[in-house]
Short mmCIF file of C-alpha atoms and ligand atoms in Angstrom, two decimals:
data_model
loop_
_atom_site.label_atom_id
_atom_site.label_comp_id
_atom_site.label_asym_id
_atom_site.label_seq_id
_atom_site.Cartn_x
_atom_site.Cartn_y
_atom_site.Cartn_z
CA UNK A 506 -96.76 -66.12 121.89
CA UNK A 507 -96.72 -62.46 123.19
CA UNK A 508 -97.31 -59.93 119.92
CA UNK A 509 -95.16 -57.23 122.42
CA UNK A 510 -93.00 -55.20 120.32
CA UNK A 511 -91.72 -51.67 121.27
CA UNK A 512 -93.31 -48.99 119.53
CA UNK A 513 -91.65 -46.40 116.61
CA UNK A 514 -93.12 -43.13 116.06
CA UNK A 515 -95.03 -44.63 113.40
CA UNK A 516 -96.19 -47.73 114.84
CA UNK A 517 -97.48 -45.17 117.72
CA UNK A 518 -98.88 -43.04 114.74
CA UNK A 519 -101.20 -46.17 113.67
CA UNK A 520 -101.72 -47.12 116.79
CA UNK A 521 -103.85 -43.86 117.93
CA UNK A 522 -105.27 -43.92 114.60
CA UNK A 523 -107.25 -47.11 115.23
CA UNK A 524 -107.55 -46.56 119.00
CA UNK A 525 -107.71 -42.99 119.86
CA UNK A 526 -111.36 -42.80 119.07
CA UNK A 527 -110.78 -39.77 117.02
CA UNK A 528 -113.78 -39.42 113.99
CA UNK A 529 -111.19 -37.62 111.81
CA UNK A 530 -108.43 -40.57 112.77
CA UNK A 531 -106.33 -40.07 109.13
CA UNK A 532 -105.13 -36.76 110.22
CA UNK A 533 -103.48 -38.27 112.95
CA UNK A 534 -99.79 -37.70 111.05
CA UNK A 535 -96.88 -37.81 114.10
CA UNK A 536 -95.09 -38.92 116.63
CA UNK A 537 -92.80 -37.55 119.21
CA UNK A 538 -91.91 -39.22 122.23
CA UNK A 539 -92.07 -36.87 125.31
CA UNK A 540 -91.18 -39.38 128.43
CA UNK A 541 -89.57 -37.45 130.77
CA UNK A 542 -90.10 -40.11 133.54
CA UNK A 543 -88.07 -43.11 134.66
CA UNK A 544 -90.14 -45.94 133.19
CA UNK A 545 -91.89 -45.36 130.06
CA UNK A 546 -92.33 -43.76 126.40
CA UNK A 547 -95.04 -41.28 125.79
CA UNK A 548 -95.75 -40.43 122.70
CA UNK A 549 -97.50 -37.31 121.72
CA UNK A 550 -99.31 -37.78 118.43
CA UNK A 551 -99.94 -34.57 116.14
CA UNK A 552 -102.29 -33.69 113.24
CA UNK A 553 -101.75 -32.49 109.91
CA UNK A 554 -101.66 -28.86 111.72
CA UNK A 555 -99.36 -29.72 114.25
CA UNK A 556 -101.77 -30.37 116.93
CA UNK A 557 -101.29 -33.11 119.55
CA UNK A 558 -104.85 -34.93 119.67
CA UNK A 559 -103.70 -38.25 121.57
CA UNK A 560 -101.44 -39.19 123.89
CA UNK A 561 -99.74 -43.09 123.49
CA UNK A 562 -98.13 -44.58 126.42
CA UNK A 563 -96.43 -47.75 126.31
CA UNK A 564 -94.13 -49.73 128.96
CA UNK A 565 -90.84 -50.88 128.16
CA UNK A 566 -89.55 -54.13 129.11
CA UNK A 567 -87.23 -52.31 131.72
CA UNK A 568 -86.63 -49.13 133.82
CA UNK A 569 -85.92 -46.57 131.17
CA UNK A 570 -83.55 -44.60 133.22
CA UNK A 571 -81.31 -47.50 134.23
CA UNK A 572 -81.69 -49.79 131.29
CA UNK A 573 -82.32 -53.29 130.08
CA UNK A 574 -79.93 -54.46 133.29
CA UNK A 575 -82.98 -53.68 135.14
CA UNK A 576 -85.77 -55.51 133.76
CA UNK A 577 -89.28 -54.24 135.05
CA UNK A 578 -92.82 -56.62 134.53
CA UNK A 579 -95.01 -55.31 131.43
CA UNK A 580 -97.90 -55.67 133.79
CA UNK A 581 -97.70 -52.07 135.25
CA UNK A 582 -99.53 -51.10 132.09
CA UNK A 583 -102.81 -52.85 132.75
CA UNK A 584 -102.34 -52.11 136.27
CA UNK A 585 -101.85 -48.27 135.71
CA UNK A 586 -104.54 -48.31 132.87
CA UNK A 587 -106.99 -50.37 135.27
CA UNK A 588 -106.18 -47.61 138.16
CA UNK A 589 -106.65 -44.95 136.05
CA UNK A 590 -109.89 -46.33 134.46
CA UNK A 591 -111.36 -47.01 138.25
CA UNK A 592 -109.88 -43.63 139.71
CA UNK A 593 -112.15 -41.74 136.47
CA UNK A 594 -115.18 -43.61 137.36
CA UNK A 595 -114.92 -41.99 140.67
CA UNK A 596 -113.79 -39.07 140.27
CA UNK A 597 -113.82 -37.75 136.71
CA UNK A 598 -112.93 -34.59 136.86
CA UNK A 599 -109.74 -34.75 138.12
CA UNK A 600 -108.39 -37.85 136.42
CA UNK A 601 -106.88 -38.37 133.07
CA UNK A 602 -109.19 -40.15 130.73
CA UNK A 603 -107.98 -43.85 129.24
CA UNK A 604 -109.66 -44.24 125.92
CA UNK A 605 -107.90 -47.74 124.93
CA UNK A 606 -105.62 -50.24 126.83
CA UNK A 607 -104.10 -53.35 125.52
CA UNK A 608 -102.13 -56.04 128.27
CA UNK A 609 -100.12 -57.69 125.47
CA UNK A 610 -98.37 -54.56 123.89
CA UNK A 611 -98.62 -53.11 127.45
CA UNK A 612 -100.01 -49.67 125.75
CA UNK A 613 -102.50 -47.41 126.40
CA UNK A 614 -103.98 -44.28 124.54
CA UNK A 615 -105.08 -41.65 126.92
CA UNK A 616 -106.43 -37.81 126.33
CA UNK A 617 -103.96 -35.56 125.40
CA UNK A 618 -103.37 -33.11 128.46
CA UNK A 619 -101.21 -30.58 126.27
CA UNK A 620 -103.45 -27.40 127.70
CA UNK A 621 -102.26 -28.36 131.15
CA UNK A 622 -98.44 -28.25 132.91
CA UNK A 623 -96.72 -30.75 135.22
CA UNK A 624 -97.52 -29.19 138.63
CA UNK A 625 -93.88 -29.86 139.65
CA UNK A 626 -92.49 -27.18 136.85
CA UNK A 627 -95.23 -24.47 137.43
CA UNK A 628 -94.38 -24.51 141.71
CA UNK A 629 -90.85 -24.98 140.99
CA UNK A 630 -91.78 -21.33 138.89
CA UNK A 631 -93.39 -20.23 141.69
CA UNK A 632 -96.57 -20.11 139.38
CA UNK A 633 -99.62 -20.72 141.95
CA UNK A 634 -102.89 -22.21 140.77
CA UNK A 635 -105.01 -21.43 143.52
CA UNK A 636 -107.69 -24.45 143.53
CA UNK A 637 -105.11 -27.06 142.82
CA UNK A 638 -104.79 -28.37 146.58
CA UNK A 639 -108.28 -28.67 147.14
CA UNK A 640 -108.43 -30.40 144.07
CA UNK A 641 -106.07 -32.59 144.81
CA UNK A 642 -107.71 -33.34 148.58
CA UNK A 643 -110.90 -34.08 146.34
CA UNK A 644 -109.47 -36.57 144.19
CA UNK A 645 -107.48 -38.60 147.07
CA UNK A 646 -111.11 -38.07 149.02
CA UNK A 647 -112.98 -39.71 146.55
CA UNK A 648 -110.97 -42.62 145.18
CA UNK A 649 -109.63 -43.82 148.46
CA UNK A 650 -112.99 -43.54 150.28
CA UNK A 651 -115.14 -45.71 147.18
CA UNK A 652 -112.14 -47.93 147.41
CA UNK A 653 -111.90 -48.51 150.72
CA UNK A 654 -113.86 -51.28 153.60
CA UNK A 655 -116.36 -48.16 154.24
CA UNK A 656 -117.72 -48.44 151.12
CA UNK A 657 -116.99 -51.71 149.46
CA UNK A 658 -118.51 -54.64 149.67
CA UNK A 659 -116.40 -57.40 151.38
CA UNK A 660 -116.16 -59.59 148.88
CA UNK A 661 -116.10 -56.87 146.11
CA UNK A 662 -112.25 -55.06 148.52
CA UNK A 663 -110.96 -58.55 148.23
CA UNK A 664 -111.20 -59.22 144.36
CA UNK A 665 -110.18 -55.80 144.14
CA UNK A 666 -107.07 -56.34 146.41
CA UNK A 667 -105.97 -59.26 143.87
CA UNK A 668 -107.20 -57.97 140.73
CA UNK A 669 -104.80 -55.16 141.73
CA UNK A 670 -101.50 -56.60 143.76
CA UNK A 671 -98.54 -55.05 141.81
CA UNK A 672 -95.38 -57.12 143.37
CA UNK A 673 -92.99 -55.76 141.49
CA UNK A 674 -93.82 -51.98 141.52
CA UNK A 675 -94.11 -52.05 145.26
CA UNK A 676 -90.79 -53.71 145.31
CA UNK A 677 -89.63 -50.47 144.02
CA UNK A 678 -91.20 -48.38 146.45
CA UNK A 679 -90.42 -50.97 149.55
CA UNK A 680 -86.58 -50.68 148.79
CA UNK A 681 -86.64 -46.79 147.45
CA UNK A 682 -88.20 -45.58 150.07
CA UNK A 683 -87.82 -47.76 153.26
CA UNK A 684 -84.77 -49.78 152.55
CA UNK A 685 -81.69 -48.04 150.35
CA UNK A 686 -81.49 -44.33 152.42
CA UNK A 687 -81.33 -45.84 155.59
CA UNK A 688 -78.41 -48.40 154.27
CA UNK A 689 -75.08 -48.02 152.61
CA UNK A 690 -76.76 -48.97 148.54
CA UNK A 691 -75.33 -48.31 145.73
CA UNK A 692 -78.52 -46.90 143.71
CA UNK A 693 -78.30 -43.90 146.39
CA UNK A 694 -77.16 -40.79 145.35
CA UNK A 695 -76.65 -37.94 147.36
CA UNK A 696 -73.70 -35.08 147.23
CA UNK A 697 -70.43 -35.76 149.88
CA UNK A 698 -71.61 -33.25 151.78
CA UNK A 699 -74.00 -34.56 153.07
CA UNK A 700 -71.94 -37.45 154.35
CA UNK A 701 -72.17 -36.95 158.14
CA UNK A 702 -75.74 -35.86 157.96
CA UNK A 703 -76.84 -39.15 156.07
CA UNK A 704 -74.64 -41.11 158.61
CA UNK A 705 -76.64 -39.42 161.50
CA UNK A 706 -79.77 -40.44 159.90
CA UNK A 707 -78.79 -44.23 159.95
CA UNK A 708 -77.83 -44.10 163.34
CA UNK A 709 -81.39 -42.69 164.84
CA UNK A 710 -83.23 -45.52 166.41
CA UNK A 711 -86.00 -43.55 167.10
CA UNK A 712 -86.11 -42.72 163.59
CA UNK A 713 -85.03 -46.59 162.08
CA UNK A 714 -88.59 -47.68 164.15
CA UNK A 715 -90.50 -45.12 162.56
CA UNK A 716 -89.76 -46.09 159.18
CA UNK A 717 -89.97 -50.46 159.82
CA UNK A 718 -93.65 -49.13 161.20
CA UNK A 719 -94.19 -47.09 157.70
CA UNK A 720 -92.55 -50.38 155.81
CA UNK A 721 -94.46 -52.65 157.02
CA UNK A 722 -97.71 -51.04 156.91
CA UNK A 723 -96.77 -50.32 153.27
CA UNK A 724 -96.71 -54.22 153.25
CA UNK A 725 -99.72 -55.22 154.75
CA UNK A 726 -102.37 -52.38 154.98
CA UNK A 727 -104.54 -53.02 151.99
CA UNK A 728 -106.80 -50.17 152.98
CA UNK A 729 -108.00 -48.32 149.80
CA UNK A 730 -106.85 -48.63 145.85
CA UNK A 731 -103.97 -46.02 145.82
CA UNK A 732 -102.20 -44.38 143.27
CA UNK A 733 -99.04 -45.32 144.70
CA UNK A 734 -96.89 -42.87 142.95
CA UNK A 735 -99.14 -39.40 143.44
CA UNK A 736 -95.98 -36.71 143.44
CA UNK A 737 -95.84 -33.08 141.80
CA UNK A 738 -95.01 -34.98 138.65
CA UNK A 739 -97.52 -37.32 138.33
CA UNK A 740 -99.90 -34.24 138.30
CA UNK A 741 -101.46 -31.88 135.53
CA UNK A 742 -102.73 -28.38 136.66
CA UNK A 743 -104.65 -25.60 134.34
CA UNK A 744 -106.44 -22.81 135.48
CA UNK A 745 -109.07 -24.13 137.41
CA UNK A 746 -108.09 -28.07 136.56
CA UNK A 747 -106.21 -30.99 137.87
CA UNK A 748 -105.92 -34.41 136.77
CA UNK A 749 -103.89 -37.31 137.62
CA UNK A 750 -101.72 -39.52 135.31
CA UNK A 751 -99.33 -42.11 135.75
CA UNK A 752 -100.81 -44.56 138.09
CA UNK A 753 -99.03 -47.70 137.71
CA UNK A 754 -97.72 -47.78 141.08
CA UNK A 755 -101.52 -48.35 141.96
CA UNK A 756 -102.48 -51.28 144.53
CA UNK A 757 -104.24 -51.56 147.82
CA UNK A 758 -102.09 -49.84 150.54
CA UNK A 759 -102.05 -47.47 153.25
CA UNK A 760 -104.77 -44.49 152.40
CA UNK A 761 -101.73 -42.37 154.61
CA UNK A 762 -99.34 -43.09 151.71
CA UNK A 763 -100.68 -41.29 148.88
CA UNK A 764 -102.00 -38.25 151.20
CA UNK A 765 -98.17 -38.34 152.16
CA UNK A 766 -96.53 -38.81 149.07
CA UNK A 767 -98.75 -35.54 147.95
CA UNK A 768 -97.50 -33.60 151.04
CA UNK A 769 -93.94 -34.73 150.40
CA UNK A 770 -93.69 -33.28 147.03
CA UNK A 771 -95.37 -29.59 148.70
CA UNK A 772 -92.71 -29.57 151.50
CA UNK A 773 -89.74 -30.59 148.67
CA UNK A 774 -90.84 -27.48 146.81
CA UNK A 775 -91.35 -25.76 150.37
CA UNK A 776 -87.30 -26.78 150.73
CA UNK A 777 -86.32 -25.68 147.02
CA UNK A 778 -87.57 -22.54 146.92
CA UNK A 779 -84.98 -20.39 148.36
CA UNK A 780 -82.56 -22.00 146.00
CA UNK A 781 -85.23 -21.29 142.77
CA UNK A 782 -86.81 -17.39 143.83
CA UNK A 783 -85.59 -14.13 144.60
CA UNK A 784 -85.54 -13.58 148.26
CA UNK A 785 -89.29 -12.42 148.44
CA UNK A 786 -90.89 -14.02 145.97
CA UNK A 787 -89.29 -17.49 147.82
CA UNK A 788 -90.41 -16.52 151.48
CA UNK A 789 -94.60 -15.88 149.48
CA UNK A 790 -94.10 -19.07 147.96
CA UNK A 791 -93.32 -20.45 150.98
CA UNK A 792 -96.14 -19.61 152.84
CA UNK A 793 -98.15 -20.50 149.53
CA UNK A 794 -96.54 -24.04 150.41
CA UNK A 795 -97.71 -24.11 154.13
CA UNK A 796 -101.23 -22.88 152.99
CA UNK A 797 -101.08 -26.03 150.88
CA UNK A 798 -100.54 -28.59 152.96
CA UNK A 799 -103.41 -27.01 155.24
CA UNK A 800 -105.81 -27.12 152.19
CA UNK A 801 -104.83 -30.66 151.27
CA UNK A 802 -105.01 -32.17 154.06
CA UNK A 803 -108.47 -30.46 156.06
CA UNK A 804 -110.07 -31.11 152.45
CA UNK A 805 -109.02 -34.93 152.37
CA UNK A 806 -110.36 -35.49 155.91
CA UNK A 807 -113.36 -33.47 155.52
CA UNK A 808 -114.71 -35.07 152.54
CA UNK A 809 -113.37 -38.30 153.26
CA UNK A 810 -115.31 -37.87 156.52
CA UNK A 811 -118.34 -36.29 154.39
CA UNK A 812 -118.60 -39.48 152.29
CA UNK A 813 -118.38 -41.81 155.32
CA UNK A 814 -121.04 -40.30 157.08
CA UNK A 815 -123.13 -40.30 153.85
CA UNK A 816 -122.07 -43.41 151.91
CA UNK A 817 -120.55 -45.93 154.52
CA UNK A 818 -122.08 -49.33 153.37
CA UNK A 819 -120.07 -51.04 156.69
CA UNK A 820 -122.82 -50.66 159.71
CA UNK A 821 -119.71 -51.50 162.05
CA UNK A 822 -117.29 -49.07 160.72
CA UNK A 823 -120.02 -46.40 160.40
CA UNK A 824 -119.97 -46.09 164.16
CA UNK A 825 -119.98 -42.16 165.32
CA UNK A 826 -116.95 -41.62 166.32
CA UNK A 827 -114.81 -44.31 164.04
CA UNK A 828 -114.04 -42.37 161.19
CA UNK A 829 -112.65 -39.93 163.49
CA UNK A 830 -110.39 -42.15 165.14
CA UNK A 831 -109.13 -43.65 161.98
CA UNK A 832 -108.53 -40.27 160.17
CA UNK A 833 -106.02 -39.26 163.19
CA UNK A 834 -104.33 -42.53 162.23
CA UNK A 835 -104.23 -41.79 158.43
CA UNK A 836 -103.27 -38.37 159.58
CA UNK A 837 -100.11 -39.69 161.67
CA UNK A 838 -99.17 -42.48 158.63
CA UNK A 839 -99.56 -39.03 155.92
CA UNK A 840 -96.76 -37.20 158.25
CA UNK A 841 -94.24 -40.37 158.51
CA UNK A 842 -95.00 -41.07 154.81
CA UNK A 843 -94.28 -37.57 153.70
CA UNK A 844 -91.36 -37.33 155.87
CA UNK A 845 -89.91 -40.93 153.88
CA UNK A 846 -90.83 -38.84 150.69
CA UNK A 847 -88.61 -36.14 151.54
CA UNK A 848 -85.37 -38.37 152.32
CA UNK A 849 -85.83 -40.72 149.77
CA UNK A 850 -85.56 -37.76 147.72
CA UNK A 851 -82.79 -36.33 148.91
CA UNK A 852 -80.50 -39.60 150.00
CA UNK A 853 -82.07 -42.28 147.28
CA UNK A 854 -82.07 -43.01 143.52
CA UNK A 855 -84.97 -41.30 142.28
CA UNK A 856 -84.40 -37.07 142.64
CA UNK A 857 -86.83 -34.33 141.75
CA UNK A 858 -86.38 -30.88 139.53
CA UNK A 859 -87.03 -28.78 142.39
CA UNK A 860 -84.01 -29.36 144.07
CA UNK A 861 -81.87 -30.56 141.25
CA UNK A 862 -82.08 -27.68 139.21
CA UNK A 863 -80.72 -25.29 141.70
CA UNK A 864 -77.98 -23.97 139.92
CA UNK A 865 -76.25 -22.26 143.32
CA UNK A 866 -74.61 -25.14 144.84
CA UNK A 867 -73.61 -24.11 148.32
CA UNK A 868 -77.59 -23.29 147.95
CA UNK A 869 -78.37 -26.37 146.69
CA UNK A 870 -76.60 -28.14 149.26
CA UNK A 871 -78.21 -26.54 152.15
CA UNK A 872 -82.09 -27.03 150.61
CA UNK A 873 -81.45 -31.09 150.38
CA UNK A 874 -80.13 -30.58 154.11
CA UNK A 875 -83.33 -29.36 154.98
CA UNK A 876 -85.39 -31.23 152.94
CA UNK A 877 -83.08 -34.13 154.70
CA UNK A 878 -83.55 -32.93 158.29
CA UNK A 879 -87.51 -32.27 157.81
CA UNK A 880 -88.32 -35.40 156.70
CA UNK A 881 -86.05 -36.90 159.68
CA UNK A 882 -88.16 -34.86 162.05
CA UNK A 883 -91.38 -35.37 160.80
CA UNK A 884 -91.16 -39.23 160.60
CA UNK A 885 -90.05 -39.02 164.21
CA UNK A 886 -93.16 -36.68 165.64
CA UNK A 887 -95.33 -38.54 163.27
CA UNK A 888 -97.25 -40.63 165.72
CA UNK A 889 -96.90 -37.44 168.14
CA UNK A 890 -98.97 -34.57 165.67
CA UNK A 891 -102.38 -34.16 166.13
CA UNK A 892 -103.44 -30.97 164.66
CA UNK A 893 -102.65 -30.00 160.92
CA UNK A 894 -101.83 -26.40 162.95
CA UNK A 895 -99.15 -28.65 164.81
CA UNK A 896 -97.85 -30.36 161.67
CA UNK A 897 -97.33 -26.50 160.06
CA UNK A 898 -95.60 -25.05 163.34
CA UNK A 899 -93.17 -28.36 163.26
CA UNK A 900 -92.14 -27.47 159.82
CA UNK A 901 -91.72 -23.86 160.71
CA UNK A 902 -89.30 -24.87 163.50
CA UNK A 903 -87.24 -26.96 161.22
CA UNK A 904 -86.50 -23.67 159.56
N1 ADP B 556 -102.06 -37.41 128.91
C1 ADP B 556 -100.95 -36.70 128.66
N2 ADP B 556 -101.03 -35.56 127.92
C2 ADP B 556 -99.91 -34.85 127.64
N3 ADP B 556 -98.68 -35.19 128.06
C3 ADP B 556 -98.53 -36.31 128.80
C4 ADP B 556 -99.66 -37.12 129.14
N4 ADP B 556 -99.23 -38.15 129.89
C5 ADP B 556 -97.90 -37.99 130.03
N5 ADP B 556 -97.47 -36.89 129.39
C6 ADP B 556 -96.10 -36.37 129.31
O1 ADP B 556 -95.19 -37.45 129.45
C7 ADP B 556 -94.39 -37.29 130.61
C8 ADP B 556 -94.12 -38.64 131.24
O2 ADP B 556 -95.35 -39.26 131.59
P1 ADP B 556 -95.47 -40.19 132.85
O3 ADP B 556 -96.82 -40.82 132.84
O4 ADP B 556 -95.10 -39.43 134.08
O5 ADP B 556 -94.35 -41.29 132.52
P2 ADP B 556 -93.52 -42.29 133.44
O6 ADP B 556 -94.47 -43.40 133.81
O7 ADP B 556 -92.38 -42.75 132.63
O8 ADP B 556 -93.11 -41.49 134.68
C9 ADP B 556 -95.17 -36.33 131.51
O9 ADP B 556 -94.31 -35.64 132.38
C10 ADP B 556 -95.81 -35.42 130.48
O10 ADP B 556 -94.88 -34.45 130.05
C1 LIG B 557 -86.84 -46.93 139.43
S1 LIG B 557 -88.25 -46.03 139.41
C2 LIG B 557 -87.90 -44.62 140.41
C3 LIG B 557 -89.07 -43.76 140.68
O1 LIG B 557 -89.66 -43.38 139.45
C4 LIG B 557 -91.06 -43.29 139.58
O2 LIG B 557 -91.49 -42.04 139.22
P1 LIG B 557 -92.02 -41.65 137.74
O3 LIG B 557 -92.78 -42.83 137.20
O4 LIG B 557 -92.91 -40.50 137.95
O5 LIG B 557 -90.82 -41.34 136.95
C5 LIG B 557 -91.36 -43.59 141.05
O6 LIG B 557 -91.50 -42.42 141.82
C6 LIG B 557 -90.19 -44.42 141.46
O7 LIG B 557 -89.97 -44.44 142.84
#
């Protein structure tokens, strides 16, 4: 019989007492529950002198934000603790550290990342940390390379692409992302204004292709362990530190997808920012933005390129010239894949602060437009991009 029962404060209290690894575990006194996501509680737990030592995550049996109509599998907690676990091995620095995980009470204990801030909030701020993007490129770099048929054995990728097949999260993704903005769904939610523009968007062909291409790769590309859920959110930045959380999205997929989803969330704050800054401060930040998705993507492709060249175990895909060619195809997916972040965004269920907490609304209305029309254009010059020089004059044009 499963022993799953939701946690209280208290239980959560206990909990990190025995599993937090702390020597001075007693002092560990409370609880508060900090989830500000759409799936889970997070519980912060606090000494006697009100400092938060441990983090507790557990799943509920259900999307948070919808409710118990929408039941959700208990799995995604070994699967995001697993994820997290591998993506540490391989990249430490920039990864949050799992200290305990149980599959039954679908739980984890984690570090406690309280010296850091969401990324999403400090950009939204227009507060720049100035090695975060590289950072970032280095942690996509690293996991998705050691995960990937350059550097795994065989037999080793195909355990891993079981041990790790998440059904029901990529369900989520599959119909958020590629399915629900393009039809008429009720879980969408975008203002009436934008009526006619969504109604253009269904009726691209060029652009319906693009996105059954980016589906169905989503589908079938088990190329490298992502993250699977790698937005502005899912991100902690300090000075001079970044780590990931929140990884139970994580399965085998297209490498393209998670270097997208990280673009996405730059060019959605690249969108809000005339709506959240003084006229000046927006246009910097801006350019900040662009800078960004230079740095991301030229430090992906040049370590990822680094560590094939070094570390590729595969004789065949080793071949001079290979990696090359398959980085301009992970470079196309990353543009369509950003450009599917952007509308789900704007037209779908799931919404982000930077644009939701513009408080002008004409000005609100006209930064989902763009966000809207950017990620319509960039899904459609995807496969037509070459240069990251290209990618940054395309979104210039857009305006
Ligand atoms: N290790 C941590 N240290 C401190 N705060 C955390 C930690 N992990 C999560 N949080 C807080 O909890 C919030 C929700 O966590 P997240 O993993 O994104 O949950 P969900 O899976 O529901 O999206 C984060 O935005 C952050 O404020
Ligand atoms: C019904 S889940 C919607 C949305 O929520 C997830 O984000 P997070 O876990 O950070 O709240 C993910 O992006 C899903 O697409």
């Amino acid at each position: 019989m499963s022993q799953y029962r939701t946690f209280t404060a208290a239980e959560a209290v206990e909990y990190a007492q025995r599993f937090g690894g702390l020597s001075d575990a007693s002092s560990l006194v409370k609880a508060e529950e900090v989830g500000d996501g759409n799936l889970n509680l997070v519980f912060k737990i606090f000494d006697r002198d009100g400092i938060s030592r441990v983090v507790v995550k557990q799943a509920l049996p259900y999307v948070r934000c919808v409710g118990e109509t929408w039941p959700l599998t208990l799995d995604r907690a070994r699967l995001e603790a697993e994820t997290l676990v591998e993506h540490y091995r391989l990249c430490p620095q920039h990864t949050v550290k799992v200290l305990h995980y149980d599959a039954e009470l679908a739980v984890m204990v984690m570090e406690d990342l309280s010296s850091h801030r969401i990324w999403r909030g400090e950009l939204a701020q227009g507060r720049d940390y100035p090695q975060a993007t590289r950072q970032l490129g280095e942690y996509l770099a690293q996991t998705l390379f050691h995960t990937s048929d350059f550097y795994l054995h065989p037999h080793e990728k195909k355990a891993r692409v079981i041990r790790f097949t998440n059904p029901e999260m990529c369900e989520i993704t599959e119909d958020l992302f590629f399915t629900d903005p393009y039809e008429n769904h009720p879980r969408n939610d975008y203002p009436a204004q934008l009526e006619a523009d969504v109604a253009e968007l269904r009726r691209d062909e060029r652009l319906r292709n693009e996105v059954a291409g980016l589906k169905h790769r989503f589908f079938s590309h088990a190329e490298a362990h992502l993250h699977g859920d790698i937005h502005s959110g899912s991100v902690f930045v300090a000075e001079g530190s970044l780590k990931a959380i929140d990884a139970e999205f994580g399965y085998f997929g297209p490498v393209g997808f998670d270097v997208g989803t990280a673009l996405g969330n730059l060019l959605l704050n690249y969108c809000a920012l005339p709506g959240l800054l003084a006229t000046r401060e927006a246009a910097d930040g801006r350019e900040q933005r662009l800078q960004d998705v230079r740095t991301l993507w030229l430090t992906f492709a040049e370590r990822f390129q680094a560590l094939a060249a070094e570390k590729s175990r595969d004789r065949t895909l080793a071949w001079s010239g290979y990696v090359d060619a398959y980085l301009k195809k992970v470079f196309a997916d990353s543009i369509g894949y950003c450009g599917s972040e952007l509308i789900r965004r704007t037209v779908g269920m799931s919404h982000v602060a930077d644009l939701e907490t513009i408080k002008d609304e004409a000005m609100r209305i006209d930064c989902i437009r763009h966000a809207l029309s950017l990620g319509k254009t960039l899904i459609v010059a995807a496969p037509h991009i070459d240069t990251v020089d290209t990618l940054i004059a395309r979104i210039r044009q857009n305006g």
